[in-house]
Amino acid sequence: VDEDFIRRGLARNEDEFNSITGKELSLLWHAPYYHQTEFIKNAAVKAGYKYVKAFTGYSDTVTVEQENENPFYLYLNSSQLIDAIVSSLEDGTIIPVSAGKVRGTRQDYLYEKLDILIASILNQGYEIVDVRSIID
């Protein structure tokens, strides 16, 4: 992966998004799995993007099988994820929520319980705002 690879990938995403939606893509980006290095962030900035850093303490894509194979992966069901996320909130936290199914076993999916996640965030006294207001 070099700067040109990142730039070409971002440009391809813009083209595909525009061809599907007819709209311009917001120039906000994160690397796959929110993996970040200074090199990756700088390459995105040079391509005109703002890098979005998100909370990655817990993942809604970890499966039972992954946890069994490697204890580094912590499987949490949606209720446990919500509790863990809400207890870790700070001003400016961006919470990634994956959409879709993963290969492997999950009891449930966080996207199915967005209403509970949102209510829990609001009950803690936090506001939900547009991501642009956080990174600008």
One Martini backbone bead per residue (centre of mass of N, CA, C, O) as a GRO file, in nm:
protein
  136
    1VAL     BB    1   0.094   0.039   0.026
    2ASP     BB    2   0.036   0.351  -0.117
    3GLU     BB    3  -0.052   0.662  -0.201
    4ASP     BB    4  -0.169   0.585  -0.479
    5PHE     BB    5  -0.358   0.360  -0.382
    6ILE     BB    6  -0.533   0.540  -0.205
    7ARG     BB    7  -0.617   0.750  -0.416
    8ARG     BB    8  -0.749   0.549  -0.617
    9GLY     BB    9  -0.957   0.432  -0.419
   10LEU     BB   10  -1.103   0.698  -0.358
   11ALA     BB   11  -1.180   0.769  -0.649
   12ARG     BB   12  -1.347   0.515  -0.702
   13ASN     BB   13  -1.556   0.566  -0.480
   14GLU     BB   14  -1.661   0.829  -0.595
   15ASP     BB   15  -1.756   0.719  -0.868
   16GLU     BB   16  -1.951   0.501  -0.760
   17PHE     BB   17  -2.130   0.682  -0.591
   18ASN     BB   18  -2.217   0.871  -0.824
   19SER     BB   19  -2.338   0.648  -1.013
   20ILE     BB   20  -2.560   0.561  -0.800
   21THR     BB   21  -2.663   0.863  -0.675
   22GLY     BB   22  -2.565   1.152  -0.808
   23LYS     BB   23  -2.353   1.217  -0.585
   24GLU     BB   24  -2.145   1.350  -0.367
   25LEU     BB   25  -1.882   1.270  -0.176
   26SER     BB   26  -1.774   1.274   0.122
   27LEU     BB   27  -1.450   1.382   0.258
   28LEU     BB   28  -1.463   1.113   0.438
   29TRP     BB   29  -1.228   0.889   0.621
   30HIS     BB   30  -1.144   0.536   0.657
   31ALA     BB   31  -0.989   0.272   0.723
   32PRO     BB   32  -0.986  -0.037   0.738
   33TYR     BB   33  -1.078  -0.104   1.059
   34TYR     BB   34  -0.940   0.170   1.158
   35HIS     BB   35  -0.666   0.171   1.049
   36GLN     BB   36  -0.384   0.366   1.173
   37THR     BB   37  -0.160   0.596   1.026
   38GLU     BB   38   0.023   0.851   0.928
   39PHE     BB   39   0.037   0.771   0.635
   40ILE     BB   40  -0.266   0.732   0.583
   41LYS     BB   41  -0.360   1.011   0.673
   42ASN     BB   42  -0.180   1.176   0.476
   43ALA     BB   43  -0.290   1.054   0.213
   44ALA     BB   44  -0.578   1.157   0.253
   45VAL     BB   45  -0.514   1.457   0.269
   46LYS     BB   46  -0.379   1.474  -0.015
   47ALA     BB   47  -0.673   1.377  -0.139
   48GLY     BB   48  -0.892   1.566   0.041
   49TYR     BB   49  -0.922   1.428   0.320
   50LYS     BB   50  -1.081   1.342   0.618
   51TYR     BB   51  -0.996   1.187   0.903
   52VAL     BB   52  -1.164   0.925   1.078
   53LYS     BB   53  -1.197   0.873   1.416
   54ALA     BB   54  -1.276   0.581   1.601
   55PHE     BB   55  -1.425   0.375   1.807
   56THR     BB   56  -1.234   0.050   1.896
   57GLY     BB   57  -1.282  -0.121   2.164
   58TYR     BB   58  -1.530  -0.243   2.007
   59SER     BB   59  -1.690  -0.508   1.812
   60ASP     BB   60  -1.965  -0.597   1.583
   61THR     BB   61  -1.780  -0.841   1.420
   62VAL     BB   62  -1.742  -1.039   1.632
   63THR     BB   63  -1.704  -1.377   1.682
   64VAL     BB   64  -1.708  -1.669   1.841
   65GLU     BB   65  -1.476  -1.795   1.678
   66GLN     BB   66  -1.266  -1.575   1.721
   67GLU     BB   67  -1.250  -1.596   2.028
   68ASN     BB   68  -1.168  -1.900   2.034
   69GLU     BB   69  -0.898  -1.856   1.865
   70ASN     BB   70  -0.874  -1.547   1.998
   71PRO     BB   71  -0.869  -1.358   2.292
   72PHE     BB   72  -0.839  -1.074   2.163
   73TYR     BB   73  -1.121  -1.139   2.090
   74LEU     BB   74  -1.431  -0.981   2.179
   75TYR     BB   75  -1.732  -1.107   2.254
   76LEU     BB   76  -2.036  -0.917   2.197
   77ASN     BB   77  -2.330  -0.843   2.240
   78SER     BB   78  -2.537  -0.585   2.199
   79SER     BB   79  -2.581  -0.518   2.499
   80GLN     BB   80  -2.279  -0.521   2.573
   81LEU     BB   81  -2.191  -0.307   2.371
   82ILE     BB   82  -2.360  -0.075   2.476
   83ASP     BB   83  -2.240  -0.068   2.759
   84ALA     BB   84  -1.943  -0.027   2.669
   85ILE     BB   85  -1.978   0.228   2.504
   86VAL     BB   86  -2.120   0.413   2.714
   87SER     BB   87  -1.884   0.383   2.932
   88SER     BB   88  -1.671   0.522   2.696
   89LEU     BB   89  -1.765   0.797   2.668
   90GLU     BB   90  -1.688   1.094   2.479
   91ASP     BB   91  -1.624   1.366   2.353
   92GLY     BB   92  -1.627   1.292   2.001
   93THR     BB   93  -1.744   1.024   1.960
   94ILE     BB   94  -1.715   0.762   1.723
   95ILE     BB   95  -1.957   0.517   1.616
   96PRO     BB   96  -1.930   0.217   1.483
   97VAL     BB   97  -2.164   0.058   1.248
   98SER     BB   98  -2.241  -0.232   1.119
   99ALA     BB   99  -2.358  -0.359   0.806
  100GLY     BB  100  -2.445  -0.672   0.833
  101LYS     BB  101  -2.310  -0.977   0.786
  102VAL     BB  102  -2.115  -1.230   0.924
  103ARG     BB  103  -1.877  -1.465   0.943
  104GLY     BB  104  -2.048  -1.638   1.168
  105THR     BB  105  -2.121  -1.610   1.513
  106ARG     BB  106  -2.417  -1.428   1.615
  107GLN     BB  107  -2.671  -1.336   1.813
  108ASP     BB  108  -2.637  -1.032   1.716
  109TYR     BB  109  -2.697  -0.688   1.603
  110LEU     BB  110  -2.644  -0.359   1.644
  111TYR     BB  111  -2.828  -0.245   1.411
  112GLU     BB  112  -3.091  -0.371   1.555
  113LYS     BB  113  -3.019  -0.154   1.823
  114LEU     BB  114  -3.015   0.160   1.776
  115ASP     BB  115  -3.234   0.264   1.968
  116ILE     BB  116  -3.080   0.182   2.226
  117LEU     BB  117  -2.819   0.330   2.177
  118ILE     BB  118  -2.939   0.613   2.155
  119ALA     BB  119  -3.081   0.619   2.429
  120SER     BB  120  -2.821   0.573   2.597
  121ILE     BB  121  -2.674   0.825   2.508
  122LEU     BB  122  -2.890   1.032   2.597
  123ASN     BB  123  -2.904   0.934   2.902
  124GLN     BB  124  -2.593   1.046   2.941
  125GLY     BB  125  -2.604   1.350   2.795
  126TYR     BB  126  -2.572   1.318   2.502
  127GLU     BB  127  -2.508   1.404   2.169
  128ILE     BB  128  -2.617   1.391   1.834
  129VAL     BB  129  -2.396   1.447   1.561
  130ASP     BB  130  -2.243   1.559   1.308
  131VAL     BB  131  -1.934   1.471   1.206
  132ARG     BB  132  -1.837   1.754   1.109
  133SER     BB  133  -1.847   1.890   1.399
  134ILE     BB  134  -1.598   1.721   1.506
  135ILE     BB  135  -1.364   1.757   1.268
  136ASP     BB  136  -1.357   2.085   1.232
   0.00000   0.00000   0.00000
